[in-house]
CSV table of C-alpha atoms in Angstrom, one decimal:
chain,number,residue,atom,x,y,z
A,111,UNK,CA,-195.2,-135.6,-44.5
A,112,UNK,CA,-192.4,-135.2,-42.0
A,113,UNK,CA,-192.3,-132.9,-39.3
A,114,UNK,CA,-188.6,-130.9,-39.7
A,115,UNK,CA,-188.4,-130.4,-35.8
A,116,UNK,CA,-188.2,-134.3,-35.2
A,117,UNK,CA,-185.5,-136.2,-36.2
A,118,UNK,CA,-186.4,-139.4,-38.8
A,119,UNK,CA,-188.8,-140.7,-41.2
A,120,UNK,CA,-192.3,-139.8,-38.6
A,121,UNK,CA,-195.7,-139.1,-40.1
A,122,UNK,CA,-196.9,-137.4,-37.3
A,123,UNK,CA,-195.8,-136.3,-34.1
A,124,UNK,CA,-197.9,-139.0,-32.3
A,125,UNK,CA,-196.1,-141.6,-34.1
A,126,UNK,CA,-192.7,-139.9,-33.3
A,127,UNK,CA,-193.4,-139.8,-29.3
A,128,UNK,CA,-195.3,-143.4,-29.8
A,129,UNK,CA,-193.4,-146.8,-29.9
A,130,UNK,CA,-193.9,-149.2,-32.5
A,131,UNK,CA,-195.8,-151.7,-30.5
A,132,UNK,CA,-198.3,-149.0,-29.3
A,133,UNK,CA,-198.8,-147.7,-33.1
A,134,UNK,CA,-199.2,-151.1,-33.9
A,135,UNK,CA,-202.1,-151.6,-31.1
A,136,UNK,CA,-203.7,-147.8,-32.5
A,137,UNK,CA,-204.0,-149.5,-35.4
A,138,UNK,CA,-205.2,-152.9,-34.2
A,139,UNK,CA,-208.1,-150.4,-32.1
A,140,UNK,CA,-208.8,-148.1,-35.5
A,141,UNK,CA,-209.8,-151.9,-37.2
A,142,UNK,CA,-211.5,-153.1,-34.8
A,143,UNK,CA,-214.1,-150.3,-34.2
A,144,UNK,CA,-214.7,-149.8,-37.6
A,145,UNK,CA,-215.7,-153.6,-38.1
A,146,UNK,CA,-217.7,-153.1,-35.1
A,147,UNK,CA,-219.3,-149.9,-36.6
A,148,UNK,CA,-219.8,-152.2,-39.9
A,149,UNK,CA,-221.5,-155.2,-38.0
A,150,UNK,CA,-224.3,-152.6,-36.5
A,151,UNK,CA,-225.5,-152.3,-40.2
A,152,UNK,CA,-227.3,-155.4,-40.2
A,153,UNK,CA,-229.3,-155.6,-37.1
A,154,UNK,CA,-231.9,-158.5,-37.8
A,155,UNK,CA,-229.4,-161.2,-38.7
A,156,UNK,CA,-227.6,-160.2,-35.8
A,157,UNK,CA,-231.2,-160.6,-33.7
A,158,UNK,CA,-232.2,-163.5,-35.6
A,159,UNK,CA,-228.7,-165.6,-34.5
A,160,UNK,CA,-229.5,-164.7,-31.0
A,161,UNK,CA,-233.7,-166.0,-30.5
A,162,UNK,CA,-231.8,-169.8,-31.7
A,163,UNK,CA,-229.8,-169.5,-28.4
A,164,UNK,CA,-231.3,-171.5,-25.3
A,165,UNK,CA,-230.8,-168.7,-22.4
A,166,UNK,CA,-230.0,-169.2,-18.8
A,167,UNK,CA,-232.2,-168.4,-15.3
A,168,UNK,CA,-230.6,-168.8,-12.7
A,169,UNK,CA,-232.1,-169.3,-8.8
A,170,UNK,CA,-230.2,-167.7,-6.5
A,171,UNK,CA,-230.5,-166.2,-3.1
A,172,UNK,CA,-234.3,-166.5,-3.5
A,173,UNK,CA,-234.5,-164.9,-6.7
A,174,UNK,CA,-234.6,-165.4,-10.5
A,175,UNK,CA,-231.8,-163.5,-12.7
A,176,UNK,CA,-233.0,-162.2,-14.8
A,177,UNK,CA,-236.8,-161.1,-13.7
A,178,UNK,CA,-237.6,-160.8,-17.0
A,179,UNK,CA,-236.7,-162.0,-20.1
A,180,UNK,CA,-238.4,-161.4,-23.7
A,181,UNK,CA,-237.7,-164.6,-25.9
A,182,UNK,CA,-239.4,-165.6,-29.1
A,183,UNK,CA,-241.8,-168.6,-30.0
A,184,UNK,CA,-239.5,-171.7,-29.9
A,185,UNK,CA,-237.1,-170.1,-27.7
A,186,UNK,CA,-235.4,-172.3,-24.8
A,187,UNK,CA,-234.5,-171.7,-21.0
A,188,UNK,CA,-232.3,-173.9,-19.1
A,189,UNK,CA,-233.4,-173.2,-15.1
A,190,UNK,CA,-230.5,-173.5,-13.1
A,191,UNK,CA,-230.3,-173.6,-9.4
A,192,UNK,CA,-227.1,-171.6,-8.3
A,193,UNK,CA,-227.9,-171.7,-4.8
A,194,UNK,CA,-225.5,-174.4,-2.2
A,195,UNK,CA,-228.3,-175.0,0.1
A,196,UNK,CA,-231.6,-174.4,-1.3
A,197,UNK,CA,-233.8,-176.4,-2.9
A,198,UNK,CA,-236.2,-174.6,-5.6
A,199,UNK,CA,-239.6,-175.5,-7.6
A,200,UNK,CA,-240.2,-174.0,-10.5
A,201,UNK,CA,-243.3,-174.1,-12.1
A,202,UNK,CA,-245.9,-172.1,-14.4
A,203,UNK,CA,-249.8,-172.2,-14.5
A,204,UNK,CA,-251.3,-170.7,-17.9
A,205,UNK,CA,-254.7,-171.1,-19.6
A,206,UNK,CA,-253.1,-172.5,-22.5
A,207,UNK,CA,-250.1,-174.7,-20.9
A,208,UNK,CA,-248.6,-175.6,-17.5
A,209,UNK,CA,-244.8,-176.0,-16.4
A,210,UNK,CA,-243.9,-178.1,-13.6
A,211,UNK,CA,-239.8,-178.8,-12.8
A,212,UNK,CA,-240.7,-180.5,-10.0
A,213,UNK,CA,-238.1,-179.7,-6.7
A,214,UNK,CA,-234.5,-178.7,-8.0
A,215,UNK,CA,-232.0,-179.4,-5.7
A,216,UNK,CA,-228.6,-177.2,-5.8
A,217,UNK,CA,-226.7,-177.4,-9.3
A,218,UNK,CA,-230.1,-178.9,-10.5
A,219,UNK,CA,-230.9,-178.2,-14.5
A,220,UNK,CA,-234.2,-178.0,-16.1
A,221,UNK,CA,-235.1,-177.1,-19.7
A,222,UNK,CA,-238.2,-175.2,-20.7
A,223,UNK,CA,-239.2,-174.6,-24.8
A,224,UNK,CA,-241.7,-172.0,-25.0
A,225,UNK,CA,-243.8,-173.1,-28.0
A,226,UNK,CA,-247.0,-170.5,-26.7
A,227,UNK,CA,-246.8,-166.4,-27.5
A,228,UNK,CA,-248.1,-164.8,-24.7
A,229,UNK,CA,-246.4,-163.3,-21.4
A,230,UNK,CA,-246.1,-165.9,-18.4
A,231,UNK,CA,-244.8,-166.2,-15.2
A,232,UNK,CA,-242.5,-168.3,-13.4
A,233,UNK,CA,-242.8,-168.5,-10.0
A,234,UNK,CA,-241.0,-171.1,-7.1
A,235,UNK,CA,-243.1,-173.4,-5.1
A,236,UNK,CA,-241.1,-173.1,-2.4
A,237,UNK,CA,-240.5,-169.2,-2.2
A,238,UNK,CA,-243.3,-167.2,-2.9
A,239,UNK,CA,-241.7,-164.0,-3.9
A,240,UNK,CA,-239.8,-165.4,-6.9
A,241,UNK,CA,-241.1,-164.4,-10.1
A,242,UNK,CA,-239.7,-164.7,-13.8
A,243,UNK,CA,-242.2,-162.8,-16.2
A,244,UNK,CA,-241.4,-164.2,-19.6
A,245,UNK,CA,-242.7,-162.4,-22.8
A,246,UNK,CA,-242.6,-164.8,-25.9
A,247,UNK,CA,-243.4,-163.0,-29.1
């Protein structure tokens, strides 16, 4: 349906005032939500993708980023100090397992597969105040 007040073959009014690149991106948008909306449908797989995925901690400024982190049985954590100068120490005591990385210098990497279900805590050896509270379900 035309509009008789604008001159050529328009839909709409929009897509008179509109050049073709920018209807062509409207469109692009309108798909793209839509198979956005679409992927929300199936939740779990979506989840289930994710718990395979080894997550990263890092040590910076005298702190852990995140503070806490919910992961599931099996789930890895690389620890990786971001700090230029400082030297951390990662480590967890638990009744049913214990974590030691030993001292991390900067740029340092350790990896950490949490085969216990249970909340623990991650703290550094070398600052006290730095604390990770992981939930493994």
């Amino acid at each position: 349906m035309s509009d008789p007040g604008w001159p050529g073959p328009f839909k709409t009014t929009a897509d008179a005032i509109m050049p073709p690149r920018s209807r062509c991106l409207r469109s692009l948008l309108i798909v793209g939500t839509l198979t956005l909306a679409g992927s929300s449908v199936a939740p779990d797989v979506a989840r289930a993708t994710l718990s395979s995925a080894v997550r990263i901690v890092l040590q910076k400024g005298r702190q852990y980023a995140p503070t806490d982190l919910y992961l599931r049985q099996g789930d890895t954590i690389t620890l990786r100090n971001g700090d230029d100068g400082l030297t951390h120490h990662a480590f967890i005591e638990a009744d049913r397992f214990s974590f030691d990385a030993g001292d991390q210098e900067p740029g340092a990497e350790t990896r950490l597969t949490l085969s216990e279900p249970g909340d623990f805590v991650i703290q550094c050896g070398i600052h006290p105040k730095m604390k990770l509270t992981i939930h493994v379900e």
